[in-house]
PDB file of C-alpha atoms in Angstrom:
ATOM      1  CA  MET A 477      -1.086  25.125 -11.208  1.00 44.00           C
ATOM      2  CA  PHE A 478      -0.848  21.680  -9.552  1.00 43.00           C
ATOM      3  CA  CYS A 479      -3.323  22.560  -6.772  1.00 45.00           C
ATOM      4  CA  LEU A 480      -5.530  24.467  -9.227  1.00 41.00           C
ATOM      5  CA  ARG A 481      -5.912  21.313 -11.306  1.00 47.00           C
ATOM      6  CA  LEU A 482      -6.960  19.430  -8.180  1.00 47.00           C
ATOM      7  CA  ARG A 483      -9.558  22.043  -7.228  1.00 45.00           C
ATOM      8  CA  LEU A 484     -11.015  22.068 -10.726  1.00 42.00           C
ATOM      9  CA  ARG A 485     -11.315  18.286 -10.646  1.00 50.00           C
ATOM     10  CA  LEU A 486     -12.968  18.392  -7.207  1.00 46.00           C
ATOM     11  CA  ARG A 487     -15.218  21.426  -7.616  1.00 45.00           C
ATOM     12  CA  PRO A 488     -18.792  21.217  -6.202  1.00 42.00           C
ATOM     13  CA  GLY A 489     -20.846  18.738  -8.179  1.00 40.00           C
ATOM     14  CA  SER A 490     -17.941  16.367  -8.764  1.00 40.00           C
ATOM     15  CA  GLN A 491     -17.099  15.537  -5.165  1.00 42.00           C
ATOM     16  CA  VAL A 492     -16.811  11.978  -3.962  1.00 41.00           C
ATOM     17  CA  ARG A 493     -19.368  10.505  -1.585  1.00 43.00           C
ATOM     18  CA  SER A 494     -19.218  11.729   1.980  1.00 39.00           C
ATOM     19  CA  VAL A 495     -18.928   9.537   5.063  1.00 41.00           C
ATOM     20  CA  SER A 496     -20.982  10.566   8.053  1.00 42.00           C
ATOM     21  CA  ARG A 497     -20.894   7.722  10.557  1.00 52.00           C
ATOM     22  CA  GLN A 498     -17.407   8.476  11.835  1.00 67.00           C
ATOM     23  CA  SER A 499     -15.008  11.301  11.209  1.00 82.00           C
ATOM     24  CA  VAL A 500     -12.583  10.990   8.319  1.00 87.00           C
ATOM     25  CA  PRO A 501      -9.022  12.286   8.924  1.00 89.00           C
ATOM     26  CA  LYS A 502      -8.374  15.536   7.059  1.00 87.00           C
ATOM     27  CA  LEU A 503      -5.615  14.111   4.869  1.00 93.00           C
ATOM     28  CA  ALA A 504      -7.380  10.817   4.138  1.00 94.00           C
ATOM     29  CA  SER A 505      -8.794  12.294   0.928  1.00 93.00           C
ATOM     30  CA  LEU A 506      -6.999  14.081  -1.879  1.00 91.00           C
ATOM     31  CA  GLN A 507      -9.923  16.510  -1.875  1.00 79.00           C
ATOM     32  CA  LYS A 508      -8.950  17.823   1.566  1.00 78.00           C
ATOM     33  CA  ALA A 509      -5.289  18.060   0.620  1.00 84.00           C
ATOM     34  CA  THR A 510      -5.946  20.741  -2.005  1.00 77.00           C
ATOM     35  CA  THR A 511      -6.078  23.398   0.732  1.00 82.00           C
ATOM     36  CA  LEU A 512      -2.405  22.795   1.526  1.00 88.00           C
ATOM     37  CA  PRO A 513       0.581  24.458  -0.194  1.00 91.00           C
ATOM     38  CA  GLN A 514       1.484  22.996  -3.582  1.00 90.00           C
ATOM     39  CA  LYS A 515       4.793  21.531  -2.387  1.00 89.00           C
ATOM     40  CA  LYS A 516       3.054  19.726   0.478  1.00 91.00           C
ATOM     41  CA  VAL A 517       0.421  18.271  -1.854  1.00 92.00           C
ATOM     42  CA  GLN A 518       3.161  17.083  -4.200  1.00 92.00           C
ATOM     43  CA  SER A 519       4.982  15.301  -1.368  1.00 93.00           C
ATOM     44  CA  LEU A 520       1.753  13.704  -0.136  1.00 95.00           C
ATOM     45  CA  ILE A 521       1.036  12.214  -3.539  1.00 95.00           C
ATOM     46  CA  TYR A 522       4.609  11.452  -4.607  1.00 95.00           C
ATOM     47  CA  PRO A 523       6.805  11.174  -1.458  1.00 95.00           C
ATOM     48  CA  PHE A 524       9.904  10.522  -3.548  1.00 94.00           C
ATOM     49  CA  SER A 525       9.761  14.152  -4.744  1.00 91.00           C
ATOM     50  CA  GLU A 526      10.950  15.215  -1.277  1.00 90.00           C
ATOM     51  CA  LEU A 527      14.079  13.055  -1.587  1.00 92.00           C
ATOM     52  CA  ASP A 528      14.929  13.707  -5.212  1.00 89.00           C
ATOM     53  CA  ALA A 529      16.911  16.868  -4.520  1.00 86.00           C
ATOM     54  CA  TYR A 530      19.157  15.034  -2.041  1.00 89.00           C
ATOM     55  CA  LEU A 531      20.183  12.289  -4.455  1.00 89.00           C
ATOM     56  CA  ASP A 532      23.427  12.487  -6.362  1.00 87.00           C
ATOM     57  CA  ARG A 533      23.013  13.264 -10.056  1.00 87.00           C
ATOM     58  CA  SER A 534      24.546   9.903 -10.918  1.00 88.00           C
ATOM     59  CA  VAL A 535      21.628   8.028  -9.309  1.00 87.00           C
ATOM     60  CA  ASP A 536      19.062   6.765 -11.818  1.00 86.00           C
ATOM     61  CA  ARG A 537      15.641   8.165 -10.846  1.00 88.00           C
ATOM     62  CA  THR A 538      13.723   6.058 -13.355  1.00 89.00           C
ATOM     63  CA  GLN A 539      13.007   3.159 -11.024  1.00 89.00           C
ATOM     64  CA  PHE A 540      11.471   5.500  -8.458  1.00 91.00           C
ATOM     65  CA  GLN A 541       8.983   6.948 -10.944  1.00 89.00           C
ATOM     66  CA  LEU A 542       7.793   4.018 -13.048  1.00 93.00           C
ATOM     67  CA  PHE A 543       4.277   4.278 -11.649  1.00 95.00           C
ATOM     68  CA  HIS A 544       3.466   7.962 -11.776  1.00 93.00           C
ATOM     69  CA  PRO A 545      -0.260   8.297 -12.597  1.00 94.00           C
ATOM     70  CA  SER A 546      -2.070  11.550 -13.242  1.00 91.00           C
ATOM     71  CA  VAL A 547      -3.974  13.374 -10.520  1.00 90.00           C
ATOM     72  CA  GLU A 548      -7.176  12.521 -12.368  1.00 91.00           C
ATOM     73  CA  ASP A 549      -6.419   8.799 -12.185  1.00 94.00           C
ATOM     74  CA  ILE A 550      -5.567   9.012  -8.482  1.00 94.00           C
ATOM     75  CA  ILE A 551      -8.916  10.708  -7.833  1.00 92.00           C
ATOM     76  CA  LYS A 552     -10.660   7.969  -9.824  1.00 94.00           C
ATOM     77  CA  ALA A 553      -8.992   5.281  -7.709  1.00 96.00           C
ATOM     78  CA  GLU A 554      -9.802   7.091  -4.456  1.00 96.00           C
ATOM     79  CA  LYS A 555     -13.533   6.739  -5.104  1.00 96.00           C
ATOM     80  CA  LEU A 556     -13.202   2.959  -4.794  1.00 97.00           C
ATOM     81  CA  PHE A 557     -12.248   3.380  -1.143  1.00 97.00           C
ATOM     82  CA  TYR A 558     -15.557   5.025  -0.217  1.00 96.00           C
ATOM     83  CA  SER A 559     -18.215   2.599   0.983  1.00 95.00           C
ATOM     84  CA  SER A 560     -21.832   2.832  -0.186  1.00 95.00           C
ATOM     85  CA  SER A 561     -24.955   0.675  -0.344  1.00 94.00           C
ATOM     86  CA  SER A 562     -23.895  -0.609  -3.765  1.00 96.00           C
ATOM     87  CA  HIS A 563     -20.171  -0.805  -2.991  1.00 97.00           C
ATOM     88  CA  LYS A 564     -19.772  -2.081   0.540  1.00 96.00           C
ATOM     89  CA  ILE A 565     -16.351  -2.112   2.171  1.00 96.00           C
ATOM     90  CA  ASP A 566     -16.127  -4.386   5.193  1.00 94.00           C
ATOM     91  CA  TYR A 567     -14.192  -6.949   7.175  1.00 93.00           C
ATOM     92  CA  TYR A 568     -15.128 -10.365   5.784  1.00 93.00           C
ATOM     93  CA  VAL A 569     -13.355 -13.256   7.484  1.00 92.00           C
ATOM     94  CA  SER A 570     -10.231 -14.395   9.349  1.00 92.00           C
ATOM     95  CA  ALA A 571      -8.478 -17.683   8.717  1.00 91.00           C
ATOM     96  CA  GLU A 572      -5.498 -19.705   9.893  1.00 88.00           C
ATOM     97  CA  ARG A 573      -5.511 -22.193   7.009  1.00 87.00           C
ATOM     98  CA  MET A 574      -6.401 -22.102   3.328  1.00 87.00           C
ATOM     99  CA  GLU A 575      -9.319 -24.503   3.803  1.00 89.00           C
ATOM    100  CA  GLN A 576     -10.935 -21.978   6.167  1.00 91.00           C
ATOM    101  CA  ILE A 577     -11.133 -19.275   3.487  1.00 90.00           C
ATOM    102  CA  PRO A 578     -14.443 -19.168   1.596  1.00 85.00           C
ATOM    103  CA  PRO A 579     -14.152 -19.192  -2.221  1.00 84.00           C
ATOM    104  CA  MET A 580     -13.809 -15.638  -3.533  1.00 89.00           C
ATOM    105  CA  LYS A 581     -13.742 -14.573  -7.170  1.00 91.00           C
ATOM    106  CA  GLN A 582     -12.544 -10.963  -6.948  1.00 96.00           C
ATOM    107  CA  PRO A 583      -8.805 -10.200  -7.214  1.00 98.00           C
ATOM    108  CA  GLU A 584      -6.810 -10.120  -3.970  1.00 97.00           C
ATOM    109  CA  VAL A 585      -3.765  -8.237  -2.767  1.00 98.00           C
ATOM    110  CA  CYS A 586      -2.023  -9.177   0.466  1.00 97.00           C
ATOM    111  CA  PHE A 587       0.247  -7.284   2.829  1.00 97.00           C
ATOM    112  CA  ILE A 588       3.068  -9.069   4.598  1.00 96.00           C
ATOM    113  CA  GLY A 589       5.907  -7.765   6.747  1.00 95.00           C
ATOM    114  CA  ARG A 590       7.931  -7.998   9.918  1.00 93.00           C
ATOM    115  CA  SER A 591       6.093  -7.614  13.226  1.00 88.00           C
ATOM    116  CA  ASN A 592       5.739  -3.919  14.086  1.00 89.00           C
ATOM    117  CA  VAL A 593       6.503  -2.768  10.524  1.00 93.00           C
ATOM    118  CA  GLY A 594       3.196  -0.887  10.481  1.00 92.00           C
ATOM    119  CA  LYS A 595       1.206  -3.312   8.335  1.00 93.00           C
ATOM    120  CA  SER A 596      -2.183  -2.979  10.036  1.00 89.00           C
ATOM    121  CA  SER A 597      -1.662   0.779  10.394  1.00 92.00           C
ATOM    122  CA  LEU A 598      -1.098   1.031   6.651  1.00 96.00           C
ATOM    123  CA  ILE A 599      -4.263  -0.937   5.861  1.00 95.00           C
ATOM    124  CA  LYS A 600      -6.168   1.282   8.287  1.00 93.00           C
ATOM    125  CA  ALA A 601      -4.853   4.350   6.422  1.00 95.00           C
ATOM    126  CA  LEU A 602      -5.930   2.866   3.085  1.00 97.00           C
ATOM    127  CA  PHE A 603      -9.437   2.402   4.523  1.00 96.00           C
ATOM    128  CA  SER A 604      -9.497   5.777   6.301  1.00 95.00           C
ATOM    129  CA  LEU A 605     -12.180   7.082   3.918  1.00 95.00           C
ATOM    130  CA  THR A 606     -14.470   4.432   5.405  1.00 93.00           C
ATOM    131  CA  PRO A 607     -13.531   4.629   9.101  1.00 87.00           C
ATOM    132  CA  GLU A 608     -16.298   2.247  10.177  1.00 89.00           C
ATOM    133  CA  VAL A 609     -14.173  -0.581   8.748  1.00 90.00           C
ATOM    134  CA  GLU A 610     -12.453  -1.986  11.805  1.00 82.00           C
ATOM    135  CA  VAL A 611      -8.762  -2.669  11.306  1.00 83.00           C
ATOM    136  CA  ARG A 612      -7.224  -3.519  14.650  1.00 68.00           C
ATOM    137  CA  VAL A 613      -3.915  -1.796  15.308  1.00 67.00           C
ATOM    138  CA  SER A 614      -1.739  -2.535  18.326  1.00 54.00           C
ATOM    139  CA  LYS A 615       1.542  -1.138  19.661  1.00 53.00           C
ATOM    140  CA  THR A 616       2.462  -4.696  20.612  1.00 55.00           C
ATOM    141  CA  PRO A 617       4.444  -6.479  17.850  1.00 51.00           C
ATOM    142  CA  GLY A 618       2.831  -9.608  16.477  1.00 47.00           C
ATOM    143  CA  HIS A 619      -0.767  -8.553  17.172  1.00 53.00           C
ATOM    144  CA  THR A 620      -2.086 -10.022  13.914  1.00 59.00           C
ATOM    145  CA  LYS A 621      -2.298 -13.817  14.319  1.00 72.00           C
ATOM    146  CA  LYS A 622      -4.527 -14.733  11.388  1.00 88.00           C
ATOM    147  CA  MET A 623      -5.093 -13.858   7.745  1.00 91.00           C
ATOM    148  CA  ASN A 624      -7.724 -11.094   7.818  1.00 93.00           C
ATOM    149  CA  PHE A 625      -9.778 -10.445   4.679  1.00 95.00           C
ATOM    150  CA  PHE A 626     -11.383  -7.091   3.838  1.00 96.00           C
ATOM    151  CA  ARG A 627     -13.721  -6.796   0.860  1.00 96.00           C
ATOM    152  CA  VAL A 628     -13.777  -3.632  -1.239  1.00 97.00           C
ATOM    153  CA  GLY A 629     -17.170  -4.079  -2.845  1.00 96.00           C
ATOM    154  CA  LYS A 630     -16.972  -6.503  -5.749  1.00 96.00           C
ATOM    155  CA  ALA A 631     -13.762  -4.867  -6.960  1.00 97.00           C
ATOM    156  CA  PHE A 632     -11.064  -6.583  -4.879  1.00 98.00           C
ATOM    157  CA  THR A 633     -10.050  -7.919  -1.455  1.00 97.00           C
ATOM    158  CA  ILE A 634      -7.213  -6.750   0.785  1.00 97.00           C
ATOM    159  CA  VAL A 635      -5.612  -9.361   3.050  1.00 96.00           C
ATOM    160  CA  ASP A 636      -3.742  -8.473   6.237  1.00 94.00           C
ATOM    161  CA  MET A 637      -1.258 -11.300   6.853  1.00 92.00           C
ATOM    162  CA  PRO A 638       0.369 -12.181  10.201  1.00 90.00           C
ATOM    163  CA  GLY A 639       3.727 -10.541  10.839  1.00 88.00           C
ATOM    164  CA  TYR A 640       6.968 -12.505  10.819  1.00 88.00           C
ATOM    165  CA  GLY A 641       9.859 -12.207  13.261  1.00 81.00           C
ATOM    166  CA  HIS A 642       9.227 -11.209  16.886  1.00 71.00           C
ATOM    167  CA  ARG A 643       6.051 -12.740  18.376  1.00 65.00           C
ATOM    168  CA  ALA A 644       5.070 -14.269  15.041  1.00 66.00           C
ATOM    169  CA  PRO A 645       2.598 -17.182  15.136  1.00 67.00           C
ATOM    170  CA  LYS A 646       4.434 -20.479  15.620  1.00 73.00           C
ATOM    171  CA  ASP A 647       2.748 -21.857  12.524  1.00 75.00           C
ATOM    172  CA  PHE A 648       3.470 -18.736  10.426  1.00 80.00           C
ATOM    173  CA  VAL A 649       5.055 -20.666   7.552  1.00 84.00           C
ATOM    174  CA  ASP A 650       2.259 -23.251   7.446  1.00 84.00           C
ATOM    175  CA  MET A 651      -0.274 -20.450   7.398  1.00 86.00           C
ATOM    176  CA  VAL A 652       1.298 -18.067   4.891  1.00 90.00           C
ATOM    177  CA  GLU A 653       3.241 -20.144   2.360  1.00 92.00           C
ATOM    178  CA  PRO A 654       0.263 -22.145   1.020  1.00 92.00           C
ATOM    179  CA  TYR A 655      -1.632 -18.904   0.492  1.00 94.00           C
ATOM    180  CA  LEU A 656       1.227 -17.207  -1.377  1.00 95.00           C
ATOM    181  CA  TYR A 657       1.889 -20.268  -3.533  1.00 95.00           C
ATOM    182  CA  THR A 658      -1.616 -21.446  -4.373  1.00 93.00           C
ATOM    183  CA  ARG A 659      -4.120 -18.597  -4.053  1.00 94.00           C
ATOM    184  CA  LYS A 660      -5.367 -18.312  -7.632  1.00 94.00           C
ATOM    185  CA  ASN A 661      -6.896 -14.843  -7.365  1.00 96.00           C
ATOM    186  CA  LEU A 662      -3.868 -13.280  -5.639  1.00 97.00           C
ATOM    187  CA  VAL A 663      -2.646 -10.620  -8.072  1.00 98.00           C
ATOM    188  CA  ARG A 664      -0.022  -8.855  -5.952  1.00 98.00           C
ATOM    189  CA  THR A 665       1.859  -9.284  -2.669  1.00 98.00           C
ATOM    190  CA  PHE A 666       3.050  -6.152  -0.889  1.00 98.00           C
ATOM    191  CA  LEU A 667       6.184  -6.790   1.170  1.00 98.00           C
ATOM    192  CA  LEU A 668       6.635  -4.083   3.808  1.00 98.00           C
ATOM    193  CA  VAL A 669      10.022  -2.868   5.058  1.00 98.00           C
ATOM    194  CA  ASP A 670      10.561  -0.347   7.872  1.00 97.00           C
ATOM    195  CA  GLY A 671      12.186   2.690   6.255  1.00 97.00           C
ATOM    196  CA  SER A 672      13.719   3.827   9.531  1.00 95.00           C
ATOM    197  CA  VAL A 673      15.834   0.655   9.918  1.00 95.00           C
ATOM    198  CA  GLY A 674      16.026  -0.726   6.386  1.00 96.00           C
ATOM    199  CA  LEU A 675      16.155  -4.362   5.282  1.00 97.00           C
ATOM    200  CA  GLN A 676      16.613  -6.839   8.128  1.00 95.00           C
ATOM    201  CA  THR A 677      17.620 -10.506   7.993  1.00 94.00           C
ATOM    202  CA  THR A 678      13.999 -11.622   8.359  1.00 94.00           C
ATOM    203  CA  ASP A 679      13.009  -9.298   5.498  1.00 95.00           C
ATOM    204  CA  MET A 680      15.546 -10.968   3.242  1.00 96.00           C
ATOM    205  CA  ILE A 681      14.075 -14.378   4.121  1.00 93.00           C
ATOM    206  CA  ALA A 682      10.586 -13.083   3.262  1.00 94.00           C
ATOM    207  CA  LEU A 683      11.927 -11.636   0.011  1.00 97.00           C
ATOM    208  CA  GLU A 684      13.402 -15.014  -0.901  1.00 96.00           C
ATOM    209  CA  MET A 685      10.053 -16.642  -0.161  1.00 94.00           C
ATOM    210  CA  CYS A 686       8.310 -14.170  -2.484  1.00 96.00           C
ATOM    211  CA  GLU A 687      10.887 -14.914  -5.166  1.00 97.00           C
ATOM    212  CA  GLU A 688      10.356 -18.663  -4.817  1.00 96.00           C
ATOM    213  CA  THR A 689       6.614 -18.292  -5.485  1.00 96.00           C
ATOM    214  CA  ARG A 690       7.461 -16.653  -8.852  1.00 96.00           C
ATOM    215  CA  ARG A 691       4.476 -14.377  -8.444  1.00 97.00           C
ATOM    216  CA  PRO A 692       4.599 -10.577  -8.723  1.00 98.00           C
ATOM    217  CA  TYR A 693       5.224  -8.586  -5.565  1.00 98.00           C
ATOM    218  CA  VAL A 694       6.026  -5.019  -4.550  1.00 98.00           C
ATOM    219  CA  MET A 695       8.189  -3.440  -1.855  1.00 98.00           C
ATOM    220  CA  VAL A 696       6.538  -0.853   0.414  1.00 98.00           C
ATOM    221  CA  VAL A 697       8.770   1.301   2.605  1.00 98.00           C
ATOM    222  CA  THR A 698       6.878   2.273   5.769  1.00 98.00           C
ATOM    223  CA  LYS A 699       7.443   4.814   8.552  1.00 97.00           C
ATOM    224  CA  ILE A 700       9.254   7.286   6.279  1.00 97.00           C
ATOM    225  CA  ASP A 701       8.338  10.022   8.763  1.00 95.00           C
ATOM    226  CA  LYS A 702      10.269   8.289  11.559  1.00 93.00           C
ATOM    227  CA  CYS A 703      13.809   9.020  10.384  1.00 90.00           C
ATOM    228  CA  GLY A 704      15.902  11.730   8.753  1.00 91.00           C
ATOM    229  CA  ARG A 705      16.349  12.017   5.008  1.00 92.00           C
ATOM    230  CA  GLY A 706      19.933  10.738   5.157  1.00 92.00           C
ATOM    231  CA  ALA A 707      19.027   7.487   6.913  1.00 94.00           C
ATOM    232  CA  LEU A 708      15.973   6.992   4.729  1.00 96.00           C
ATOM    233  CA  LEU A 709      17.956   7.516   1.513  1.00 94.00           C
ATOM    234  CA  THR A 710      20.666   5.108   2.665  1.00 95.00           C
ATOM    235  CA  ASN A 711      18.095   2.417   3.465  1.00 96.00           C
ATOM    236  CA  LEU A 712      16.174   3.097   0.264  1.00 95.00           C
ATOM    237  CA  LEU A 713      19.216   2.868  -2.013  1.00 94.00           C
ATOM    238  CA  ASN A 714      20.305  -0.340  -0.285  1.00 96.00           C
ATOM    239  CA  LEU A 715      16.851  -1.793  -0.867  1.00 97.00           C
ATOM    240  CA  GLN A 716      16.934  -0.727  -4.512  1.00 95.00           C
ATOM    241  CA  ASP A 717      20.282  -2.442  -4.982  1.00 95.00           C
ATOM    242  CA  VAL A 718      18.840  -5.685  -3.564  1.00 97.00           C
ATOM    243  CA  VAL A 719      15.771  -5.445  -5.802  1.00 97.00           C
ATOM    244  CA  LYS A 720      17.947  -4.807  -8.852  1.00 95.00           C
ATOM    245  CA  THR A 721      20.488  -7.557  -8.222  1.00 96.00           C
ATOM    246  CA  GLN A 722      18.614 -10.266  -6.311  1.00 97.00           C
ATOM    247  CA  THR A 723      15.028 -10.298  -7.578  1.00 98.00           C
ATOM    248  CA  THR A 724      13.176 -11.225 -10.754  1.00 97.00           C
ATOM    249  CA  SER A 725       9.518 -10.945  -9.697  1.00 98.00           C
ATOM    250  CA  CYS A 726       9.647  -7.690  -7.731  1.00 98.00           C
ATOM    251  CA  PHE A 727       8.271  -4.476  -9.235  1.00 98.00           C
ATOM    252  CA  PRO A 728      11.335  -2.169  -9.528  1.00 96.00           C
ATOM    253  CA  GLN A 729       9.673   0.814  -7.838  1.00 97.00           C
ATOM    254  CA  PRO A 730       9.294   0.832  -4.050  1.00 97.00           C
ATOM    255  CA  PHE A 731       6.299   2.672  -2.610  1.00 98.00           C
ATOM    256  CA  LEU A 732       7.151   5.112   0.183  1.00 98.00           C
ATOM    257  CA  VAL A 733       4.445   5.602   2.819  1.00 98.00           C
ATOM    258  CA  SER A 734       3.653   7.134   6.187  1.00 97.00           C
ATOM    259  CA  SER A 735       0.382   5.941   7.687  1.00 96.00           C
ATOM    260  CA  ILE A 736       0.385   8.817  10.174  1.00 94.00           C
ATOM    261  CA  GLN A 737       1.015  11.658   7.732  1.00 95.00           C
ATOM    262  CA  PHE A 738      -0.717   9.931   4.772  1.00 96.00           C
ATOM    263  CA  LEU A 739       2.398  10.254   2.631  1.00 97.00           C
ATOM    264  CA  GLY A 740       2.108   7.949  -0.375  1.00 97.00           C
ATOM    265  CA  ILE A 741      -1.340   6.634   0.572  1.00 98.00           C
ATOM    266  CA  TYR A 742      -3.093   8.147  -2.469  1.00 97.00           C
ATOM    267  CA  LEU A 743      -0.511   6.644  -4.834  1.00 97.00           C
ATOM    268  CA  LEU A 744      -0.700   3.203  -3.219  1.00 98.00           C
ATOM    269  CA  ARG A 745      -4.501   3.183  -3.461  1.00 98.00           C
ATOM    270  CA  CYS A 746      -4.181   3.971  -7.149  1.00 97.00           C
ATOM    271  CA  PHE A 747      -1.659   1.174  -7.694  1.00 98.00           C
ATOM    272  CA  ILE A 748      -3.924  -1.345  -5.944  1.00 98.00           C
ATOM    273  CA  ALA A 749      -6.887  -0.261  -8.080  1.00 98.00           C
ATOM    274  CA  HIS A 750      -4.663  -0.567 -11.152  1.00 97.00           C
ATOM    275  CA  VAL A 751      -3.214  -4.064 -10.518  1.00 97.00           C
ATOM    276  CA  THR A 752      -6.618  -5.477  -9.570  1.00 98.00           C
ATOM    277  CA  GLY A 753      -8.063  -4.216 -12.855  1.00 97.00           C
ATOM    278  CA  SER A 754     -10.554  -2.028 -11.010  1.00 97.00           C
ATOM    279  CA  ILE A 755      -9.806   1.091 -13.044  1.00 95.00           C
ATOM    280  CA  MET A 756      -8.334   1.865 -16.432  1.00 93.00           C
ATOM    281  CA  LEU A 757      -5.560   4.435 -16.115  1.00 92.00           C
ATOM    282  CA  THR A 758      -4.951   7.080 -18.749  1.00 86.00           C
ATOM    283  CA  ASP A 759      -1.248   7.219 -17.900  1.00 73.00           C
ATOM    284  CA  THR A 760       1.015   5.375 -15.465  1.00 69.00           C
ATOM    285  CA  SER A 761       4.361   7.061 -15.968  1.00 66.00           C
ATOM    286  CA  GLN A 762       5.883  10.489 -15.666  1.00 58.00           C
ATOM    287  CA  SER A 763       6.340  12.206 -19.016  1.00 42.00           C
TER     288      SER A 763
END
């Protein structure tokens, strides 16, 4: 029934715009995912569903399912990530200081995380429906040295921030803190944590910085395909305990993603479209 609903929503005549300049990965679009088994589609959209069965009954699942939009809403959000002549998605500018950033009216979301957490890879996965958008990804930690701005039409802007920790820019704090504190059109910060190793000391420092800004932010757990379920659950529950006991501005639900397998990418796109006011959702929670 789940896959049938997807196919009905994506039948010929209602398909999203195609991209021809470069090949789009098979799983980049929810449309392509409908050919997979139902359980696989479910885990692609809602990665937490794969872990649910391994959690003790005493664990409260509510915080893992606060944002649980309908398939229809996820499809609606996905269309924003296709570029067209009237909705151009492109790299806009890089900057090392606030004064170097041109004035921009559309809402912004930024991604910040430890070097080698998979930040640029995640942004590349988000933009995979428009592969001509160049997001540079490197195996060398600390590759991103500036704040890189990507415009999604007139809807919103995604900002790839420099990584902290190993090989971070020497002026990282001077570059990032003013942006997080003063950027008026910043509507959400996404703080990335490596799911295979869990919260590190530098992550806790970044979390404290996000708390000090008193602006809303979200935890994103990356590389969930790089470790076993036991290690991932341990790291996830530890993170949830920190969010519950040590934060006031963090959204209670972490977003689980794999940039390689596209796990959680559809859901994260939908959340970005939602918090930037780009779409009106019919439902955001699981009934």
